[in-house]
Coordinates of N, CA, C and O in Angstrom, one line a residue:
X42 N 125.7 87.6 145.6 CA 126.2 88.5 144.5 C 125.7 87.9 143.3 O 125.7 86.7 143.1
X43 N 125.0 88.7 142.2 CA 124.6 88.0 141.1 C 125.6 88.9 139.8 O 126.1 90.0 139.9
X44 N 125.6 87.7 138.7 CA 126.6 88.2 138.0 C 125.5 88.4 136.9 O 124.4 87.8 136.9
X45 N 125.9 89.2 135.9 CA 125.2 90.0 135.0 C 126.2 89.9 133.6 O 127.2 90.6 133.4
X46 N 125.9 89.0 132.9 CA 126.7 89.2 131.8 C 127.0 90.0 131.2 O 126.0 90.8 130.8
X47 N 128.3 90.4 130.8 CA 128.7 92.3 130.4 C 127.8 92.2 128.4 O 127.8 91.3 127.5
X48 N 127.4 93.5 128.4 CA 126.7 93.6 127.2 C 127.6 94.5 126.8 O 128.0 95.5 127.3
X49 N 128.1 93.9 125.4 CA 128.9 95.5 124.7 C 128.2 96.1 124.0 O 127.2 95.5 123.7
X50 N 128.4 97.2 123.6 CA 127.3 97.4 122.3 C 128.2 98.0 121.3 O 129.2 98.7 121.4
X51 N 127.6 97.3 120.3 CA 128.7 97.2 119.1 C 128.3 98.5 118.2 O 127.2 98.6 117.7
X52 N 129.2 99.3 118.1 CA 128.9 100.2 117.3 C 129.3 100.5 116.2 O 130.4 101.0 116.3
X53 N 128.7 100.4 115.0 CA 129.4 100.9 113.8 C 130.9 101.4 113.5 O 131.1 102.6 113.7
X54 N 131.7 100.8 113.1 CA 132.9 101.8 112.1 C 132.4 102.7 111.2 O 131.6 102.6 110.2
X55 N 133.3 103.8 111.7 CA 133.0 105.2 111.1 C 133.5 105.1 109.8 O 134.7 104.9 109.6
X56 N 132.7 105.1 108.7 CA 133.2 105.1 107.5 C 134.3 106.1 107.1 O 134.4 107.0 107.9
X57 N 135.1 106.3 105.9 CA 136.2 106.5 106.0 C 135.3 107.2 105.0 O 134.5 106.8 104.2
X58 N 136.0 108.8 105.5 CA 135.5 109.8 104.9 C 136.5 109.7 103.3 O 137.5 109.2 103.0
X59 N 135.0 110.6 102.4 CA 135.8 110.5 101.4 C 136.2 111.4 100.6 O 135.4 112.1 100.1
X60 N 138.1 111.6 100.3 CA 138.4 112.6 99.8 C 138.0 113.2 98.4 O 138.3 112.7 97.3
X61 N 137.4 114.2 98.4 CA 137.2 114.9 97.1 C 138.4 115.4 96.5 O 139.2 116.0 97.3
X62 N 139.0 115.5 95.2 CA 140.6 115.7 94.7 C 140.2 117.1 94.4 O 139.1 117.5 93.9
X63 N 141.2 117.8 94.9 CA 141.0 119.0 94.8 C 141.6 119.5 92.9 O 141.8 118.7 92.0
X64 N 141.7 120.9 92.9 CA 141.9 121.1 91.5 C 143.5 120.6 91.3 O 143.8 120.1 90.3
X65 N 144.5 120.8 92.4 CA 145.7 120.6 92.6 C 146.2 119.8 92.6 O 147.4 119.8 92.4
X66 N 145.5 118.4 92.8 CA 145.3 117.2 93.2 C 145.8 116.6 91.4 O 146.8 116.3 90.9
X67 N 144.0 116.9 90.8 CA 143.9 116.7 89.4 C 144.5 117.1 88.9 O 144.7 116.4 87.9
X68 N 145.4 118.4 88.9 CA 146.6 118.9 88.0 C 147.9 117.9 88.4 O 148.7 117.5 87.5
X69 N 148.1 117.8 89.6 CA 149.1 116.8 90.0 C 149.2 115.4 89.4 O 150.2 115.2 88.7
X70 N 148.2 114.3 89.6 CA 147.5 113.5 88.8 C 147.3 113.6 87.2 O 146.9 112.5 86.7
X71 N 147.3 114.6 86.4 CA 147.4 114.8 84.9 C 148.8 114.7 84.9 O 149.1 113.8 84.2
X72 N 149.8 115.5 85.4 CA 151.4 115.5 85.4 C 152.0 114.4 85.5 O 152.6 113.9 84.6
X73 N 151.8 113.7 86.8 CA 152.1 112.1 86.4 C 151.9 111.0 85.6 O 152.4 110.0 85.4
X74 N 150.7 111.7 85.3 CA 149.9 110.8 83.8 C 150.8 110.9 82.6 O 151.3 110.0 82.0
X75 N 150.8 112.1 82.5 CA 151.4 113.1 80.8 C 152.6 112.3 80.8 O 153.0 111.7 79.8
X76 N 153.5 112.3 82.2 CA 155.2 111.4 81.9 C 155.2 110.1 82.3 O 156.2 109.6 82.8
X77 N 154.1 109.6 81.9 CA 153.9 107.5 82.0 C 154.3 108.1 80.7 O 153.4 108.8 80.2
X78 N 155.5 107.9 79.9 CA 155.8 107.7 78.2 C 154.7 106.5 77.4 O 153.9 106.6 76.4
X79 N 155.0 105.2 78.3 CA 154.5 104.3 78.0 C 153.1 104.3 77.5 O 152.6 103.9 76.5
X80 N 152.3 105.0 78.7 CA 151.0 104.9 78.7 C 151.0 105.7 77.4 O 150.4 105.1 76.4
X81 N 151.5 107.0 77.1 CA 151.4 107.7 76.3 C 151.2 107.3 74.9 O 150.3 107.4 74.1
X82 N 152.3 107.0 75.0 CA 152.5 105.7 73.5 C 151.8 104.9 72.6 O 151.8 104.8 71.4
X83 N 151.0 104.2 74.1 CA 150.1 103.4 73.7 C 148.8 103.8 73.1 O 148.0 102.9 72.7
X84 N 148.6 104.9 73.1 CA 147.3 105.4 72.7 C 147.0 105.2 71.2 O 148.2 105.1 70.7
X85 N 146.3 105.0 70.6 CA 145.9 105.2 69.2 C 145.5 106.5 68.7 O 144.6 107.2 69.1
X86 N 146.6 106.7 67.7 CA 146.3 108.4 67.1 C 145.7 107.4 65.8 O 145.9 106.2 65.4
X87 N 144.8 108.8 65.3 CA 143.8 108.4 64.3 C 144.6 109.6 63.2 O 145.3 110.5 63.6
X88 N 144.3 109.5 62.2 CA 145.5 111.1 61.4 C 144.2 111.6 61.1 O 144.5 112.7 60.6
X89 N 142.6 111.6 61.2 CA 141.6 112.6 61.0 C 141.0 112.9 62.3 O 140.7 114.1 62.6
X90 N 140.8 112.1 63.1 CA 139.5 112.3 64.3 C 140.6 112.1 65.9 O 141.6 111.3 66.1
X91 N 140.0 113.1 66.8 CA 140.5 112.8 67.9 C 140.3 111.2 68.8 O 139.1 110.7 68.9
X92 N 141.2 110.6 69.4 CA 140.9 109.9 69.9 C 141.1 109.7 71.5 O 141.9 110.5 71.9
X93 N 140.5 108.9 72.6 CA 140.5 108.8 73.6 C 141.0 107.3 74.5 O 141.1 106.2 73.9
X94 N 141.1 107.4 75.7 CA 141.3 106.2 76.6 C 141.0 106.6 78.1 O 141.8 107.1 78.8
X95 N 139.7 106.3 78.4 CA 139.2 106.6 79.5 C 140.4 106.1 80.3 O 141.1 105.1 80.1
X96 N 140.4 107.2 81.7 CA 141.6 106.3 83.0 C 140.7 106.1 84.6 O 139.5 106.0 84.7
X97 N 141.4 106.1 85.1 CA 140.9 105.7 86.7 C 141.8 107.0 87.3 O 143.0 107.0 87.5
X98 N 141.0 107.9 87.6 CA 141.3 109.2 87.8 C 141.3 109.2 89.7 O 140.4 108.8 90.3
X99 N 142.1 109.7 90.1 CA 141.8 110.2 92.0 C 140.9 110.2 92.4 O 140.1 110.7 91.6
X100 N 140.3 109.7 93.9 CA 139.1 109.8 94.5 C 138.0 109.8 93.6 O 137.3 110.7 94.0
X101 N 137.5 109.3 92.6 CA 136.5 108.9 92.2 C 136.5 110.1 90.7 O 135.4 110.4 90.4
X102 N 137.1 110.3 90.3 CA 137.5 111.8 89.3 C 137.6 110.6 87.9 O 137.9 109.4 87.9
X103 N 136.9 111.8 86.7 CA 136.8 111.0 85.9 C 137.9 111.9 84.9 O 137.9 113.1 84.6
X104 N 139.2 110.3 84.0 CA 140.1 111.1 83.7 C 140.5 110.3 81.6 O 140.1 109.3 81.0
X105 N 141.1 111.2 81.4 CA 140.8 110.9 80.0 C 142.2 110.7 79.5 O 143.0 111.1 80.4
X106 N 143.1 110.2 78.1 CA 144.0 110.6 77.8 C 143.7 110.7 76.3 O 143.0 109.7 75.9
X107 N 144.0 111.6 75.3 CA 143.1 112.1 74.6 C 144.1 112.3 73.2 O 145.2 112.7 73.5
X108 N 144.0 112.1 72.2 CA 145.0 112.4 71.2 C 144.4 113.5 70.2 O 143.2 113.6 69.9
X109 N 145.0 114.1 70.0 CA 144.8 115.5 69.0 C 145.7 115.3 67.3 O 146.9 115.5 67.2
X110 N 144.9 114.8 66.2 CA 145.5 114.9 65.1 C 145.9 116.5 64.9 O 145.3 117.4 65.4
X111 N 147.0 116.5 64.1 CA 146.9 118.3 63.6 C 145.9 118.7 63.5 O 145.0 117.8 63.4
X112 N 145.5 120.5 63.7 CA 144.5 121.0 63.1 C 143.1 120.7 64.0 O 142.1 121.4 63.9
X113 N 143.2 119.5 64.8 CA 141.6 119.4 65.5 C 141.9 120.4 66.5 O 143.0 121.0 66.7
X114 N 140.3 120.7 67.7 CA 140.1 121.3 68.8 C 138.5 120.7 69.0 O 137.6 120.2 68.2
X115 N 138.6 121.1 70.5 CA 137.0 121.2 71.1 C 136.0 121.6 70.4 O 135.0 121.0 70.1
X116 N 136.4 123.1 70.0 CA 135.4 124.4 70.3 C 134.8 124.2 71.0 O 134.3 123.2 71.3
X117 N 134.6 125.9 71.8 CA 134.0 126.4 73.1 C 133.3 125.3 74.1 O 132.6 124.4 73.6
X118 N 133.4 125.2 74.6 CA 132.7 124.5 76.0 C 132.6 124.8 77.4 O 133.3 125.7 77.7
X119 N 132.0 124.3 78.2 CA 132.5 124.0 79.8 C 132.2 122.6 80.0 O 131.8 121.7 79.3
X120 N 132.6 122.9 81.3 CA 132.2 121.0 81.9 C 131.7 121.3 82.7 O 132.4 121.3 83.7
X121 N 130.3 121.9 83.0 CA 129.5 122.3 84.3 C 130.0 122.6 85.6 O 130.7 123.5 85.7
X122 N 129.7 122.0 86.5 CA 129.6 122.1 88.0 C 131.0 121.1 88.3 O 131.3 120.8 89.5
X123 N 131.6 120.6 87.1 CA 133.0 120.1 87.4 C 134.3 121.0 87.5 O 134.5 121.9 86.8
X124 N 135.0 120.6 88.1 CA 136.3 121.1 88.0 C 137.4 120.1 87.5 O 137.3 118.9 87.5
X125 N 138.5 120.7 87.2 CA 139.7 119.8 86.2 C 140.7 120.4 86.1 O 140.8 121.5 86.7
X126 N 141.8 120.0 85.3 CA 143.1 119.9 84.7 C 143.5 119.3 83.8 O 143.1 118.1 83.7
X127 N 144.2 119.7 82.9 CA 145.1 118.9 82.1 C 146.3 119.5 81.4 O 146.5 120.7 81.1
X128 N 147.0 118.4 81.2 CA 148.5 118.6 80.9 C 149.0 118.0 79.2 O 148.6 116.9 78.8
X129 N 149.6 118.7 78.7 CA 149.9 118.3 77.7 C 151.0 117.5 77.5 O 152.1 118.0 77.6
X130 N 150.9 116.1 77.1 CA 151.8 115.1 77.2 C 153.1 114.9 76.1 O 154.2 114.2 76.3
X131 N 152.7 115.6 75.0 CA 153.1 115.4 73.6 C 152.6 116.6 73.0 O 151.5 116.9 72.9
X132 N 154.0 117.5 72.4 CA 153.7 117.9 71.4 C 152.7 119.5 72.0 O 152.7 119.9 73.2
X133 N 152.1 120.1 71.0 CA 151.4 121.8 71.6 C 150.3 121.6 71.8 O 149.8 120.9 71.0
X134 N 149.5 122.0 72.6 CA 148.5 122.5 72.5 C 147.9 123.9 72.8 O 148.2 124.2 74.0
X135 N 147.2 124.7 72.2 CA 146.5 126.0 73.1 C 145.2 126.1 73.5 O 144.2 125.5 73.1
X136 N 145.5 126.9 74.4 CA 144.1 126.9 75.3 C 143.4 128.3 74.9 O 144.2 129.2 74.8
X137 N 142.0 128.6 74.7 CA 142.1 129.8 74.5 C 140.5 130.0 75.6 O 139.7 129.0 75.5
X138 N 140.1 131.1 76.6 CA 139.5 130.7 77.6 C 138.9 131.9 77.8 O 139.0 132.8 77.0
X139 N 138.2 132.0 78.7 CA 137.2 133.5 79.3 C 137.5 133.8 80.5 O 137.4 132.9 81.3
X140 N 138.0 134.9 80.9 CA 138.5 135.6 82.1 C 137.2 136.1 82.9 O 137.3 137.0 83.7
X141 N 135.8 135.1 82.7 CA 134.9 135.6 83.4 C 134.1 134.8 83.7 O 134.0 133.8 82.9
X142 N 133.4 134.9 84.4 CA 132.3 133.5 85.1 C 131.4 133.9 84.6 O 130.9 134.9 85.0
X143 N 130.8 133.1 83.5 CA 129.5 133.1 83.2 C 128.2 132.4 83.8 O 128.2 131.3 84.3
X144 N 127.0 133.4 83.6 CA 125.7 132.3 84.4 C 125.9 130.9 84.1 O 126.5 130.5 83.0
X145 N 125.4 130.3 84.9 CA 125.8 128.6 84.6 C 124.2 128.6 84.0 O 124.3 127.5 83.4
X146 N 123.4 128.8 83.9 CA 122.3 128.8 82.9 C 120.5 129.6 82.7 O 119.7 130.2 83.3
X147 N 120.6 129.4 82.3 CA 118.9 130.8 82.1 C 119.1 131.6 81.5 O 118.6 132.7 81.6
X148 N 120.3 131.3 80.1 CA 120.8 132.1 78.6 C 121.0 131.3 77.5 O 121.3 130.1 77.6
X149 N 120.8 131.9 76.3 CA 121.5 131.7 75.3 C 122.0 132.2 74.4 O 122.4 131.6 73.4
X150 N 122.1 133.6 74.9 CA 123.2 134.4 74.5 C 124.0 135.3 74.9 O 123.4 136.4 75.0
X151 N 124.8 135.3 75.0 CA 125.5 136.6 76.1 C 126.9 137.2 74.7 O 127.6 136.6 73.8
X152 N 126.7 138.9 75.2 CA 127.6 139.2 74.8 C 128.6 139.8 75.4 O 128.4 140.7 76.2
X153 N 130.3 139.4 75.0 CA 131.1 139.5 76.0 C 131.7 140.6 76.0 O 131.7 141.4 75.0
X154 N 132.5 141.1 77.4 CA 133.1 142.6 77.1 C 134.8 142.2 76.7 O 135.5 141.2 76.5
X155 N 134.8 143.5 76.7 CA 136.3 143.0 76.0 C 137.2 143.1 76.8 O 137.1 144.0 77.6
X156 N 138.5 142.1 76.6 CA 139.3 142.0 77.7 C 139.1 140.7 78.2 O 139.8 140.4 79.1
X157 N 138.1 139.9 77.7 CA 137.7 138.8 78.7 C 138.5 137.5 78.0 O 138.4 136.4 78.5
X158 N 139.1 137.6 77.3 CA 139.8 136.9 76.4 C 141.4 136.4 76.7 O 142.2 137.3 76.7
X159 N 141.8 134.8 77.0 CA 142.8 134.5 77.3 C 143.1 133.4 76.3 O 142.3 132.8 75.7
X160 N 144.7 133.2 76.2 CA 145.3 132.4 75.3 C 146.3 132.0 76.2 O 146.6 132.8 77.1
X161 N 147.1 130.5 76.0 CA 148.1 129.8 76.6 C 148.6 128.8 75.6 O 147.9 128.1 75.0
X162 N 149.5 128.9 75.6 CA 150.4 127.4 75.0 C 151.0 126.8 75.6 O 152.0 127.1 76.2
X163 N 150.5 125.5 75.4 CA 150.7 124.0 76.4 C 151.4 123.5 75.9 O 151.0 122.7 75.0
X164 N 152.6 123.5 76.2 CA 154.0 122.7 75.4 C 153.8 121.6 76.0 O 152.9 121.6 76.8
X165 N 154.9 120.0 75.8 CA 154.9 118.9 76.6 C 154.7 119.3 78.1 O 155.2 120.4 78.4
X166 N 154.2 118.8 79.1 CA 154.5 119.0 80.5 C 154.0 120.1 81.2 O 154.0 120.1 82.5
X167 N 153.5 121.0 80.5 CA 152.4 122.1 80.5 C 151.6 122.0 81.0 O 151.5 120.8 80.9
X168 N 150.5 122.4 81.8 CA 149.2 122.0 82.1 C 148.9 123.3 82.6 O 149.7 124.2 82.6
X169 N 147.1 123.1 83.4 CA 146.7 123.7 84.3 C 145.5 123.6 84.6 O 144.8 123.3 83.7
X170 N 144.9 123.8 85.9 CA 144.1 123.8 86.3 C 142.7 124.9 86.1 O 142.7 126.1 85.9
X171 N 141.5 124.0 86.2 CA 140.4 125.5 86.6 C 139.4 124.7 87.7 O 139.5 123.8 88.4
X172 N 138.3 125.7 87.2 CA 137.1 125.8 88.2 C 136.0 125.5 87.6 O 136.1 125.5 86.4
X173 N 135.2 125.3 88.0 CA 133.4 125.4 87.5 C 133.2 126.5 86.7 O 133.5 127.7 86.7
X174 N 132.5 125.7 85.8 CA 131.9 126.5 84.6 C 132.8 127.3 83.8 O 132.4 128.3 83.1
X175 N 134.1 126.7 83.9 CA 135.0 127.3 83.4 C 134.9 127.5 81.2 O 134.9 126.5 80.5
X176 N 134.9 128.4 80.8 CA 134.8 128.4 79.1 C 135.8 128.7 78.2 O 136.1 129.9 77.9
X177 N 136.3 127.5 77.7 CA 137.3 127.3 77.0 C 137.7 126.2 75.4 O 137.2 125.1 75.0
X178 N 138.2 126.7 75.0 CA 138.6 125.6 73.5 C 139.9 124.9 73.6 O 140.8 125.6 74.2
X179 N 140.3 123.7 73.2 CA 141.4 123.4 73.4 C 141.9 122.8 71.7 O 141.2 121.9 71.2
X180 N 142.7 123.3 71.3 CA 143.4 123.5 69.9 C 144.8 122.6 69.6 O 145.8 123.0 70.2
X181 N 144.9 121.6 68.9 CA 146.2 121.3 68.4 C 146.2 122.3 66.9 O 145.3 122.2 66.1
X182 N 147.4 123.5 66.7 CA 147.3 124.1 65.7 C 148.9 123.4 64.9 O 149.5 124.1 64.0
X183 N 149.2 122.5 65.2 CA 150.1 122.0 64.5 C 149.6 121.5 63.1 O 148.6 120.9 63.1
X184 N 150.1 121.7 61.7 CA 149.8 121.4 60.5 C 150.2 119.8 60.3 O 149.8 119.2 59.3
X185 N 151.3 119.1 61.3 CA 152.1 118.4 61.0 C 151.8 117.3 62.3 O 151.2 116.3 61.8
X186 N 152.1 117.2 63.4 CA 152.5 116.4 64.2 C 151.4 116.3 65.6 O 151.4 117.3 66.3
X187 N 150.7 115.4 65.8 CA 149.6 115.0 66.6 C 150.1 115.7 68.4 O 151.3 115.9 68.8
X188 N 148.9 115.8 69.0 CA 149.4 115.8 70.3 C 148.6 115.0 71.2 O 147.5 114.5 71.0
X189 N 149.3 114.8 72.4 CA 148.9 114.0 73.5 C 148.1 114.8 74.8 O 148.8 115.8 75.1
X190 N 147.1 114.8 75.4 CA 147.2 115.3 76.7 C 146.3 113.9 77.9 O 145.8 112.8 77.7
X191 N 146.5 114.9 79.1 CA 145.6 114.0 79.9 C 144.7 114.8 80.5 O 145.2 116.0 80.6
X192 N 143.4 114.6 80.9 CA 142.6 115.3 81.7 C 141.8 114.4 82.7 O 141.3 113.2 82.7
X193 N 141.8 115.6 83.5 CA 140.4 114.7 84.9 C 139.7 115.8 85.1 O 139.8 117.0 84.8
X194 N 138.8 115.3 85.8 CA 137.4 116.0 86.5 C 136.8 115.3 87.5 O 136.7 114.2 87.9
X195 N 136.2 116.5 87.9 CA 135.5 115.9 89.3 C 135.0 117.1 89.8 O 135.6 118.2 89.9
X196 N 133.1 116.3 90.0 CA 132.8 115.3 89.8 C 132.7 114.8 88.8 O 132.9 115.7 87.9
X197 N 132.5 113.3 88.2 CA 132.8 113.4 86.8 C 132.3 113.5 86.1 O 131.7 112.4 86.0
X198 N 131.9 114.5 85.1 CA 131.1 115.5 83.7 C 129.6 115.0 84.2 O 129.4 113.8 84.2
X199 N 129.0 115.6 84.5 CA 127.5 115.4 84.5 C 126.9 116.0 83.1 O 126.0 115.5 82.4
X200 N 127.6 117.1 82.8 CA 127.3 117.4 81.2 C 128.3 118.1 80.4 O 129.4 117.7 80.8
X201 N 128.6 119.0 79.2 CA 129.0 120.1 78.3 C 128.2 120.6 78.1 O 127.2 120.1 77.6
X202 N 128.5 122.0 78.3 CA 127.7 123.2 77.5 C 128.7 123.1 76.0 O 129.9 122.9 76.1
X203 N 128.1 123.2 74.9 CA 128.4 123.5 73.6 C 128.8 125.0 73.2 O 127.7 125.4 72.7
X204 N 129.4 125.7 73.1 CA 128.9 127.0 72.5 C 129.5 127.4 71.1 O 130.6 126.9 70.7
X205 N 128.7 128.3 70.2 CA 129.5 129.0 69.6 C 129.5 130.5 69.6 O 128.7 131.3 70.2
X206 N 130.6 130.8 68.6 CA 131.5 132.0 69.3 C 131.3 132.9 67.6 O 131.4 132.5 66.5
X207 N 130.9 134.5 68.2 CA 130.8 135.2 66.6 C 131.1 136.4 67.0 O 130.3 137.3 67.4
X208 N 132.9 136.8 66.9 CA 133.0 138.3 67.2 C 133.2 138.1 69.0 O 134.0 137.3 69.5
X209 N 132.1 139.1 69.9 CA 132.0 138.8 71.2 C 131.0 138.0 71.6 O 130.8 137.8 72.8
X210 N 130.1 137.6 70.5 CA 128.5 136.8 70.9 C 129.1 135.6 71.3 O 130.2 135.2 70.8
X211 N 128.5 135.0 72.2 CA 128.6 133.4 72.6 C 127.4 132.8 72.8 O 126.7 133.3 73.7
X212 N 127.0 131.8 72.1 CA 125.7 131.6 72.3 C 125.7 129.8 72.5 O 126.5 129.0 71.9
X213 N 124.7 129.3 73.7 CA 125.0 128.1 73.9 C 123.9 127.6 72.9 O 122.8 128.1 72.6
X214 N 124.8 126.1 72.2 CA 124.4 125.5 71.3 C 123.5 124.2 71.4 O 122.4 124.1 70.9
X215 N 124.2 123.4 72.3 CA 123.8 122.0 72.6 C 124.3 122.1 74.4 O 124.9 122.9 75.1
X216 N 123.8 120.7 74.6 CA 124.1 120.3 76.3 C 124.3 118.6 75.7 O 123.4 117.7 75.2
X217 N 125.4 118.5 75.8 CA 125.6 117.1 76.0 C 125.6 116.1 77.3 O 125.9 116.7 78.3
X218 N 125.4 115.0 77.4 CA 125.5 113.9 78.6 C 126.7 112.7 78.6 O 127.5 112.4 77.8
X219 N 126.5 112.5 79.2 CA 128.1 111.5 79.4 C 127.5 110.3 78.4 O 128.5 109.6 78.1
X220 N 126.5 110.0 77.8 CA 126.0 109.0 77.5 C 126.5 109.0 75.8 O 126.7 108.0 75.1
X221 N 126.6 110.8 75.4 CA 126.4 111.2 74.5 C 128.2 111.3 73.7 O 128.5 111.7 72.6
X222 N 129.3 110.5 75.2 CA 130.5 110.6 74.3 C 130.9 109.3 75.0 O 132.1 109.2 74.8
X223 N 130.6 108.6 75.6 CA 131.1 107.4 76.3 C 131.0 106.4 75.1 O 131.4 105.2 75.2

């Protein structure tokens, strides 16, 4: 009888698949963010310019918590091929948005039909989710008292479309990069 040393063969661990955060996810993850008071707190409001504090957002999501003096906003934007959420932590904000999917690019000007036009007000605790290429401004219209929110994305911003807005014309302005607000 001859003996044959047993050979195992060693095979790889299966890497552990990796969850992508869904939009529900991110809106979930903004809500828990918005009621850390503490974290909230701690932010630095500026009384002229918006300010920020990058977070460590779900599954690899890139998340923001963002201070709004009176009177500031975005104007128009998207965040490309990302999707997101956010919740208003403090205080109002409005959202004002497009009820329509625009080409994601090979324009620079489009004009809109009517009806395509949405508004929301984001009290404390407030939030909500979108999609890709979603086009929206986000507004503190308070004369008096700053606001707080949180946001994520994912994947995280590969860019912004810039746009401006005349009547129903929307015309894209600029393309920013992560490079260009980090």
């Amino acid at each position: 009888m001859s003996v044959h040393p047993s050979v195992s063969s060693v095979s790889p661990v299966p890497a552990t698949p990796v969850s992508v955060p869904t939009q529900a996810e991110l809106l979930d993850f903004a809500r828990r963010t918005a009621a850390n008071t503490e974290l909230v707190s701690s932010l630095p409001l500026d009384p002229e310019g918006r300010t920020w504090v990058r977070l460590e957002g779900p599954g690899g999501s890139e998340a923001w918590l963002i201070g709004w003096p009176p009177g500031t906003g975005t104007g128009w934007h998207d965040h490309a091929d990302s999707v997101g959420a956010f919740v208003t932590a403090s205080g109002e904000l409005k959202e004002n948005s497009l009820a329509a999917r625009l080409p994601s690019d090979g324009w620079r000007t489009l004009e809109l039909t009517e009806g395509v036009d949405r508004e929301r007000h984001l009290s404390a605790g407030s939030g909500r989710s979108f999609g890709q290429h979603h086009v929206h401004e986000v507004l503190n219209e308070s004369t008096e008292r700053h606001a707080i929110s949180v946001h994520a994305y994912y994947p995280p911003l590969p860019q912004i479309r810039r746009y401006s807005r005349t009547g129903q014309v929307l015309r894209l302005e600029q393309v920013e990069r992560p490079e260009d607000w980090q």
